[in-house]
Every structure is written in structure tokens, then in C-alpha cells.
Coordinates of C-alpha atoms and ligand atoms in Angstrom, one line a residue:
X1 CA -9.5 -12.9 -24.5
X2 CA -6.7 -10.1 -24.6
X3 CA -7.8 -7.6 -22.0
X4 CA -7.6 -3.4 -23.4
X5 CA -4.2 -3.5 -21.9
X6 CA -2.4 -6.4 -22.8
X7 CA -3.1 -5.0 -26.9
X8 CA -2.1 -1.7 -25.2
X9 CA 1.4 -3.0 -25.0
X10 CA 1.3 -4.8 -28.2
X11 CA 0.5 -1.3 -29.7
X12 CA 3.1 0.7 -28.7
X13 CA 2.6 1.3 -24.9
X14 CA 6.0 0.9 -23.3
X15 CA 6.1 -0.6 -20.1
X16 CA 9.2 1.4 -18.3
X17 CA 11.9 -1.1 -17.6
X18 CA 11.9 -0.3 -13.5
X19 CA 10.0 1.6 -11.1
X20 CA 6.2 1.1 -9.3
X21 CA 3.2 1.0 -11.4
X22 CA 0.6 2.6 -9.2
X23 CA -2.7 0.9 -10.4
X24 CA -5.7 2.8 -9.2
X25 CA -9.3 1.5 -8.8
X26 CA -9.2 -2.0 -10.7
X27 CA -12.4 -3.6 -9.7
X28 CA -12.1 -7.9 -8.6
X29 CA -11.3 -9.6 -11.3
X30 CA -9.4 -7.4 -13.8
X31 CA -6.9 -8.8 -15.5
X32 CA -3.6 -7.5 -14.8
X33 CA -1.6 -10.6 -16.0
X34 CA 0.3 -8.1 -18.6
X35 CA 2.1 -5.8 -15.7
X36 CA 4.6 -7.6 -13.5
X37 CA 2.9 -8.3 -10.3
X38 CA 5.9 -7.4 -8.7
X39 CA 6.0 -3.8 -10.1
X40 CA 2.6 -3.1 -9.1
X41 CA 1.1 -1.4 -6.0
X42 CA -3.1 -1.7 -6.2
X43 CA -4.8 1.4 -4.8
X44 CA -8.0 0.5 -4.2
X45 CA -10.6 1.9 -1.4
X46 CA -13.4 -0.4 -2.0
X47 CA -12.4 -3.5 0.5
X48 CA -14.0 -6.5 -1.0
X49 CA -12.0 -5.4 -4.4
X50 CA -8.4 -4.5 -2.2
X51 CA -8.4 -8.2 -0.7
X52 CA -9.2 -9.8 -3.9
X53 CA -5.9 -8.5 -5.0
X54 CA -4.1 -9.0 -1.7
X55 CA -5.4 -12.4 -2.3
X56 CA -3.8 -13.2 -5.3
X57 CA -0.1 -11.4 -3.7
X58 CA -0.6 -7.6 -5.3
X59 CA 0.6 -4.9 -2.7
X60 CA -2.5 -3.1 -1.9
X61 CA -3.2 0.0 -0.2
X62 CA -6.9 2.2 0.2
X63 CA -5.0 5.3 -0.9
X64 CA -1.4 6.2 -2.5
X65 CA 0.8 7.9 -0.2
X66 CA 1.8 11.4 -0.8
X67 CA 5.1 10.3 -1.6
X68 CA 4.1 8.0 -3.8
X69 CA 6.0 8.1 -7.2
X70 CA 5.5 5.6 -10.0
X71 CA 6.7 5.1 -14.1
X72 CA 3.1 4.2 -14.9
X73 CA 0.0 4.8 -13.5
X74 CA -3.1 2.5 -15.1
X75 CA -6.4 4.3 -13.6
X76 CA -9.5 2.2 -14.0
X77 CA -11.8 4.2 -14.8
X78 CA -15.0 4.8 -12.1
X79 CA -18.7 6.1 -13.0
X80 CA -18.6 9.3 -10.9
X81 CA -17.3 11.7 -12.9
X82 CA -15.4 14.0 -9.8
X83 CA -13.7 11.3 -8.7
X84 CA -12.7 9.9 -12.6
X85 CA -11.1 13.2 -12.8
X86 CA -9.6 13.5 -9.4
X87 CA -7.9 10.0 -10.1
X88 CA -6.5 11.1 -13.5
X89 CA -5.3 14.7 -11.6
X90 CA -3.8 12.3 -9.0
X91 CA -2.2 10.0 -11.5
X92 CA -0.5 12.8 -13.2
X93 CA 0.8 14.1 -10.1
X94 CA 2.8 10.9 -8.9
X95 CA 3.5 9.6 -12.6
X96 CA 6.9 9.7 -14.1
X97 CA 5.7 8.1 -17.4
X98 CA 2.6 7.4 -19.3
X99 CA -0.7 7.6 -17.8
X100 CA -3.0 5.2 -18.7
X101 CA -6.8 5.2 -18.8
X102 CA -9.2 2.2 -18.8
X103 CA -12.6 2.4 -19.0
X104 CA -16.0 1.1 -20.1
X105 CA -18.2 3.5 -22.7
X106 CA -21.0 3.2 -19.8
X107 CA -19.1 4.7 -17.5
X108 CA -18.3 8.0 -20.2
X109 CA -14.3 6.8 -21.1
X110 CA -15.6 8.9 -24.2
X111 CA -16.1 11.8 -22.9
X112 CA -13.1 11.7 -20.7
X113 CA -11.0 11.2 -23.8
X114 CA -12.3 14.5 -25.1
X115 CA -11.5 16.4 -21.9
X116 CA -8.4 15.0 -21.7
X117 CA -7.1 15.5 -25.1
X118 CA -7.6 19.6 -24.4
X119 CA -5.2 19.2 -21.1
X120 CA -2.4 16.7 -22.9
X121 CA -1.3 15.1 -26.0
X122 CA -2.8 11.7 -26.5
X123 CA -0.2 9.3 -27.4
X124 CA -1.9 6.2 -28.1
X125 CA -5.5 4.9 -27.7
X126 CA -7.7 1.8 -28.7
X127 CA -10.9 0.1 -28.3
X128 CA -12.1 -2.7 -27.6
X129 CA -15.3 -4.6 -25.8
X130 CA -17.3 -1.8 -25.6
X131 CA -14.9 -0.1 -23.4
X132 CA -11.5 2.3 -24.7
X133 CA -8.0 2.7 -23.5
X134 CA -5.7 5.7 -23.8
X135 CA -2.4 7.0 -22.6
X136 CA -0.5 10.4 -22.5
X137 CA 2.4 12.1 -20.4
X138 CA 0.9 15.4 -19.0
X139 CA 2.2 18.7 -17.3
X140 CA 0.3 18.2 -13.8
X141 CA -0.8 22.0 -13.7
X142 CA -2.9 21.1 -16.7
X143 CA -5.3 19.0 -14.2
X144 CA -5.2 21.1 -11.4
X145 CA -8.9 21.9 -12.3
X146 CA -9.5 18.3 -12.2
X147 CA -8.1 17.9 -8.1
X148 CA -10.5 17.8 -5.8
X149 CA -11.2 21.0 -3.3
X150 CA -9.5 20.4 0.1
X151 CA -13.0 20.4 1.9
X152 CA -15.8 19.2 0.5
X153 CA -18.9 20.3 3.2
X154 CA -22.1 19.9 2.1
X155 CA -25.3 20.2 4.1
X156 CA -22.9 20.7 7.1
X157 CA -21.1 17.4 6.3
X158 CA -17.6 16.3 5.1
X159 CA -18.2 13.9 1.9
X160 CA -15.7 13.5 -1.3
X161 CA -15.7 12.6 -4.9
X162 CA -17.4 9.6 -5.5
X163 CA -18.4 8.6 -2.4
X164 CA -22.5 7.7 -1.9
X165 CA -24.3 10.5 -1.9
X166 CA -21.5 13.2 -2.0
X167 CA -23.8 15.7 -2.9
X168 CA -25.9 15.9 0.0
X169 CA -27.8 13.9 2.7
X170 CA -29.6 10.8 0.9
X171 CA -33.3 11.3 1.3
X172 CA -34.1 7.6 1.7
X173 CA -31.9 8.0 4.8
X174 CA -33.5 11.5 5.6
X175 CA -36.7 8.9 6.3
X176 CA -35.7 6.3 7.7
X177 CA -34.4 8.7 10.3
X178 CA -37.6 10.5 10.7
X179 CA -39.2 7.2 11.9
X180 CA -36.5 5.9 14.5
X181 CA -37.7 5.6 18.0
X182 CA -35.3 7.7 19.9
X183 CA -33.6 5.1 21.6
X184 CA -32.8 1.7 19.1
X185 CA -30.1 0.4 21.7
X186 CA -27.1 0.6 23.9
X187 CA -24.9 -0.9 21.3
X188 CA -25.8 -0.1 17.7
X189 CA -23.8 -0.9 14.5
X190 CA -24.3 0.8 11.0
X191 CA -24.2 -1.4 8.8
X192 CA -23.0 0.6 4.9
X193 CA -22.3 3.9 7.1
X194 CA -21.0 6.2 4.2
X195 CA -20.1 9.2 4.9
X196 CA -21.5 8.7 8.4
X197 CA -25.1 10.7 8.4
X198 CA -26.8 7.6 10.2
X199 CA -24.3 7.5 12.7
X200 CA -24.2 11.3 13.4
X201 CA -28.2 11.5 14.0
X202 CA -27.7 8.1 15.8
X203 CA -25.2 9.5 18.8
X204 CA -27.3 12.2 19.3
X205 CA -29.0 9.5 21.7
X206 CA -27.4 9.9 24.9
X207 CA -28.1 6.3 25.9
X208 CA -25.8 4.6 23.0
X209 CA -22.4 3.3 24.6
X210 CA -21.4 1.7 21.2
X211 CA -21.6 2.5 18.0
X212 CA -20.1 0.6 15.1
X213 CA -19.9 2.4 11.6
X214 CA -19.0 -0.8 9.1
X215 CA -18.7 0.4 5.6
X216 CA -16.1 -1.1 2.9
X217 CA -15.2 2.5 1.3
X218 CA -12.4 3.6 2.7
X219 CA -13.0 7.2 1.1
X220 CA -16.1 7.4 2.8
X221 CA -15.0 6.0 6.0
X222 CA -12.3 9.2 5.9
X223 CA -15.5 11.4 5.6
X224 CA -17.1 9.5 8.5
X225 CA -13.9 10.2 10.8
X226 CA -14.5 14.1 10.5
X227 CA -18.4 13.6 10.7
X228 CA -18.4 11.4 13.9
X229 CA -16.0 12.3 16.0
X230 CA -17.9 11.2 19.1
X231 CA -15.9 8.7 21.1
X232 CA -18.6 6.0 21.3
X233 CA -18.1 5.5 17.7
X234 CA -16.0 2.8 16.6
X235 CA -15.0 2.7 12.7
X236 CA -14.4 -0.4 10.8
X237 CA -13.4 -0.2 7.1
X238 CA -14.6 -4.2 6.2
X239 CA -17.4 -5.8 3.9
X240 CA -20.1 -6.0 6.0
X241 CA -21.3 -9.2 4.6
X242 CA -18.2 -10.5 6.4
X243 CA -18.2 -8.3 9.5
X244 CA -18.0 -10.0 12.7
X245 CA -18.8 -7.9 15.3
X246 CA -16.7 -7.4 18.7
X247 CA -19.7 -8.3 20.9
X248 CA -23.5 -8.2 20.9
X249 CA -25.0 -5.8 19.0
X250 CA -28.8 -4.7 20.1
X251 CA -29.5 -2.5 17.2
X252 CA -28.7 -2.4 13.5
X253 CA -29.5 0.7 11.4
X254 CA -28.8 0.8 7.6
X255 CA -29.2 1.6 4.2
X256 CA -28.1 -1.0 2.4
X257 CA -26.1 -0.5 -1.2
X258 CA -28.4 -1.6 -3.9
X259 CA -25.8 -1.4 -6.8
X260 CA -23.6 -4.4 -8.0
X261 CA -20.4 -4.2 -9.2
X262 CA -22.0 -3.8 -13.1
X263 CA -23.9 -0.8 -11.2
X264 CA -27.1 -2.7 -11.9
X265 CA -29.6 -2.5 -9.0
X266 CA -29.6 -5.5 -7.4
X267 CA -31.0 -6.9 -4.2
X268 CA -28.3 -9.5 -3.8
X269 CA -26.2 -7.0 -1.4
X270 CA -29.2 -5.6 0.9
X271 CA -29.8 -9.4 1.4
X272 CA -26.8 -10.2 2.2
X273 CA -26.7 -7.0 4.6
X274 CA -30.0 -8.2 6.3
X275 CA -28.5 -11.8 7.2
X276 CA -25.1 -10.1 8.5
X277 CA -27.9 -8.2 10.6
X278 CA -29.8 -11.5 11.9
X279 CA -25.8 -13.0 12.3
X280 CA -24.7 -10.1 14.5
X281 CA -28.2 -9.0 16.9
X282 CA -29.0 -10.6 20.0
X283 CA -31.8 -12.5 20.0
X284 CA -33.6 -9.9 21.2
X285 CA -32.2 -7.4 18.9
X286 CA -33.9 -5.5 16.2
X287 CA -33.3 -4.1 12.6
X288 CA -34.5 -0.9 11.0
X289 CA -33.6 -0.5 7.5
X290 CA -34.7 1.7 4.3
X291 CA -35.1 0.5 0.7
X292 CA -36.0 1.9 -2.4
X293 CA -40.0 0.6 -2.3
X294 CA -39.1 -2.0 -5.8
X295 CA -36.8 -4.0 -4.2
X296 CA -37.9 -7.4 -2.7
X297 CA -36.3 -7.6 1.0
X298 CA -39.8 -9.2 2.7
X299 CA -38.8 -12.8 1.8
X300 CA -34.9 -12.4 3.1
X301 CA -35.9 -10.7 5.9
X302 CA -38.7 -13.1 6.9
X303 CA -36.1 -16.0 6.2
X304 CA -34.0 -14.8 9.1
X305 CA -36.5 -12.6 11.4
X306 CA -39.5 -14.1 13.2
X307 CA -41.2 -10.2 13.4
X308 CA -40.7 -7.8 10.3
X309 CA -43.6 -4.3 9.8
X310 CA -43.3 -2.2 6.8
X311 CA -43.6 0.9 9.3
X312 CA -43.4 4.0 6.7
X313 CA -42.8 4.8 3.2
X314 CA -43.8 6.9 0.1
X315 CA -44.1 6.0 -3.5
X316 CA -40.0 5.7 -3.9
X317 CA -39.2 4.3 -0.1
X318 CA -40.0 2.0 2.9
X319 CA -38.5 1.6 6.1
X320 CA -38.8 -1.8 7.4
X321 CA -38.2 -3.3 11.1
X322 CA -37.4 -6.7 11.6
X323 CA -37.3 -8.4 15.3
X324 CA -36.4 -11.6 16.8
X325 CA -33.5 -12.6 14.5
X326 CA -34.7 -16.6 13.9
X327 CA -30.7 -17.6 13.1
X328 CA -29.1 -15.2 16.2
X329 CA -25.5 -16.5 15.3
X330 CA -22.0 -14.6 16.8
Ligands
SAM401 C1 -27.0 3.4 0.3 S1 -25.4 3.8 0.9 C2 -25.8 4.4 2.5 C3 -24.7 5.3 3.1 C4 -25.1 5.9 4.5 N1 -25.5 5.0 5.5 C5 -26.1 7.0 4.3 O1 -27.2 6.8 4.8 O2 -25.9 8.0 3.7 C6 -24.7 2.2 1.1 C7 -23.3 2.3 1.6 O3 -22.8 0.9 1.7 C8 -21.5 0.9 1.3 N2 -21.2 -0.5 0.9 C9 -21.3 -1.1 -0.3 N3 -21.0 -2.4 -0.2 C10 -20.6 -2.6 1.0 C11 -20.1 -3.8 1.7 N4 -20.0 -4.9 1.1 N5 -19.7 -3.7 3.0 C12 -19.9 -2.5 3.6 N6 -20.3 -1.4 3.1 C13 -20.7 -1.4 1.8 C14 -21.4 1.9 0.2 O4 -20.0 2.3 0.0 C15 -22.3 3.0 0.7 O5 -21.6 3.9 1.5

């Protein structure tokens, strides 16, 4: 099937005959087999998605650098709508040529469309697979309502467009660290760390020498940096279903993600999480985790811990501790 932006081509889009095309935020999988491969430079934050396309021999990078300039700039369209528009504001900036938009209807390409078309002239735009593609050369003082503010503190804390819970601390988190025990362990890791709130109440125990914050966002790990700037914090931007970690680990402490990459809820990743927990503890290490109360962790967590206690919860959340990982493997 012709992808939005191959028939973007073949309706008028013109590819510029040299120069970078910066593509920003394609998720695994998007077909890119209309750009030359060479041309392109991926900017993608989310680290599962940036080695898929390292993989297949796209330069990649978290973040475009300042000096970044490029002829045409495809930006793949995310749900949150501060960060959509800081990516289009940023794509304007460093573009040369056309800026190109790609997005599904779920995630509101619509309504971007309309806000757009008050800031620039639309030059081209189709749809296709319940999803739309436009593209327009723009006057980059005509987004500068769309950049995002230098400093972004909320609740005392650094976050950023489109990062987990940018708008303030998460309140499953908020309980599961109203139930910690003071001290979890002398070496601890974080497993999904965000923006670093778990981490930040975690180091407040005098008694942690390590502290691993393992989260694939690079955006969020950036937030993170300025949140926890103790030096027993050590930050890895990695998928923490792959993690390995440095040496033994007493404690993990998480909040797994519970979206997929369609955004539907899915246990699949906080499973995964769990066995990367049972994988990296010591045998006598232990887990505390939080979940929203639907989601079935028990069976995963009894497949891979010989203890596991519901120990609080409300109608929405439940923290859950696991102990004596059954498949202790470094
Ligand atoms: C529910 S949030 C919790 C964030 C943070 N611990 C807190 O309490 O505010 C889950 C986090 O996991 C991250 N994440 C998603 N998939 C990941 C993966 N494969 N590896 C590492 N982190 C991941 C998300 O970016 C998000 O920051």
C-alpha cells in the first residue's frame, strides 16, 4: 500500500534535489521508502523507535542540533498536542523548504490543519487511511506561539511537552510512594523513570549508594537530569525491557507504561517491565510497583516471583510487591 507520503510526491510535493531531510518522530515501522535514506537524518527520542531506524542504516539522533538545517522537514505527527506544536514550531525553524505534516485523525491531524492554515499557506494536502498529510513554507515568527517556554516547572519539577505526565506529579505514583518502606535498598533502579519523580523521593533515603533511572524517552530523561541531580543517580536512556544492569540491583521501583504504540492500554509492556525486574534483582531482591487496579499483572508477576501482596490501592490503583525473583538472571 502507498504510504500518505509516497502519493505526497506523486501530487505535487517536491522533494528538493540536495540538502538533509530532518524527519521528526516517525514511530518503528513507518515507511520511508519514498525519501532517499541517504538524505535523511531521524530525530526520534523514543529509543526502541531511534534503533529501529539505526537498524535499518538511517542516521539517528534523540534531538536535532541547534544548527541543524534541512530542505524538508516530514514531522510525524504525536498525540500530545504541546509537543505536536512545538515540533511543527521546531520544523519551521530549521526548514529551508516545505514542511510536511503526517498524522493519524486520532491523534487530531484535523485540528492541526486548521491551526496551521491561520499561521501559513497550505500548499498541498491529502488523505488517506484515516490519517491526512499536508505541507506549507512558513515565516517561523508565525509559530513562535507554538515553541515551547524555556522552563517548564510544575509542582517544583522540570517536565516538557509530551513527556508522561508533563502536567504535574502522576498520582498513581503519588501512592505508590506513600507506601514505600523508607529504605527499599542500597542499589535501586527505576525502571520507566520519566521525568524522574520516583527517583527524586527515592534519594531522599540516605542509605541508597546507587540509583539507576532507566527510561527510553530521551525528552524526559533531559527533565530527569535537572530533577536528580544527586550524584548517586546514574541515568540510562535504553528500553528497559532490554536493560542490562551494571551490577546487582536490590530494589526496583516503577510505574510501568501501560500504553502501546497504537496508544491502546495494554499490559504487554508492564509485563515485560516486571520480568526485566525478576532478570536484574538479586535473589533476594524485591519489587514495588503501581498499576492502574484493571490491569492483570498477578499472573506475570507470580510467573517470575515466588512472594507477590497487593499492599494498597483505591478504586483506580494498586501497588503491588513482589519478592524472591523465581528466574534471578544477570
Ligand atoms: C507511567 S510512566 C511513569 C513515569 C515516572 N516513573 C513517574 O512516576 O512519573 C512510564 C514511563 O515509562 C517510559 N517508557 C515507556 N516505554 C519504555 C521502555 N520500553 N523502556 C523504558 N521506559 C519506557 C515512558 O516514557 C514513561 O516515562
Amino acid at each position: 500500500m502507498n504510504s500518505r507520503l509516497t502519493l505526497a510526491f506523486d501530487s505535487g510535493l517536491p522533494l528538493p534535489s540536495d540538502g538533509q531531510i530532518g524527519v521528526f518522530h516517525p514511530r518503528a515501522g513507518m515507511d520511508l521508502g519514498s525519501l532517499p535514506r541517504d538524505r535523511v537524518r531521524i530525530i526520534q527520542p523514543l529509543r526502541p523507535d531511534h534503533d529501529a531506524f539505526a537498524a535499518l542504516g538511517y542516521a539517528t539522533a534523540p534531538q536535532a542540533d541547534p544548527d541543524d538545517r534541512f530542505a524538508l522537514t516530514l514531522v510525524c505527527l504525536p498525540r500530545a498536542k504541546p509537543l505536536a506544536r512545538a515540533l511543527v514550531a521546531q520544523a519551521v525553524a530549521c526548514t529551508d523548504g516545505p514542511v510536511v505534516v503526517d498524522g493519524a485523525k486520532t491523534d487530531s491531524i484535523d485540528s492541526l490543519l486548521r491551526d496551521t492554515r491561520k499561521r501559513a499557506d497550505i500548499a498541498g494536502q491529502l488523505s488517506k487511511a484515516h490519517g491526512k498529510l499536508f505541507w506549507f513554507a512558513a515565516d517561523p515568527e508565525a509559530f513562535a506561539d507554538w515553541r515551547p517556554p524555556e522552563e517548564q516547572v510544575i509542582d517544583g519539577f522540570r517536565t516538557a511537552p509530551g513527556v508522561f505526565s508533563a502536567d504535574g506529579i502522576d498520582p498513581a505514583s503519588q501512592l505508590l510512594v506513600d507506601h514505600l518502606p523508607h529504605h527499599v535498598g542500597n542499589h535501586v533502579a527505576d525502571l520507566g523513570a520519566g521525568w524522574g519523580y520516583l527517583s527524586a523521593h527515592l534519594l531522599r533515603d540516605p542509605k541508597v549508594q546507587v540509583l539507576h533511572l532507566v527510561e527510553a524517552d530521551h525528552a524526559a530523561l533531559d527533565c530527569a537530569r535537572l530533577n536528580v541531580t544527586d550524584p548517586r543517580a546514574r541515568l540510562h536512556w535504553a528500553d528497559a525491557l532490554t536493560w542490562a544492569a551494571p551490577g546487582p540491583v536490590d530494589a526496583v521501583v516503577m510505574n510501568p507504561p501501560f500504553h502501546n504504540n497504537a496508544r491502546a492500554a495494554d499490559p504487554g509492556l508492564g509485563r515485560g517491565f516486571i520480568e526485566t525486574a525478576a532478570r536484574i534483582l538479586s535473589p533476594r531482591g524485591q519489587l514495588w510497583m503501581v498499576a492502574n487496579r484493571h490491569l492483570p499483572y498477578e499472573q506475570a508477576l507470580a510467573a517470575h516471583f515466588a512472594q507477590t501482596a497487593e499492599i494498597a490501592g483505591d478504586n483506580r490503583f494498586k501497588v503491588l510487591h513482589a519478592a524472591r525473583p523465581s528466574r534471578a538472571r544477570r
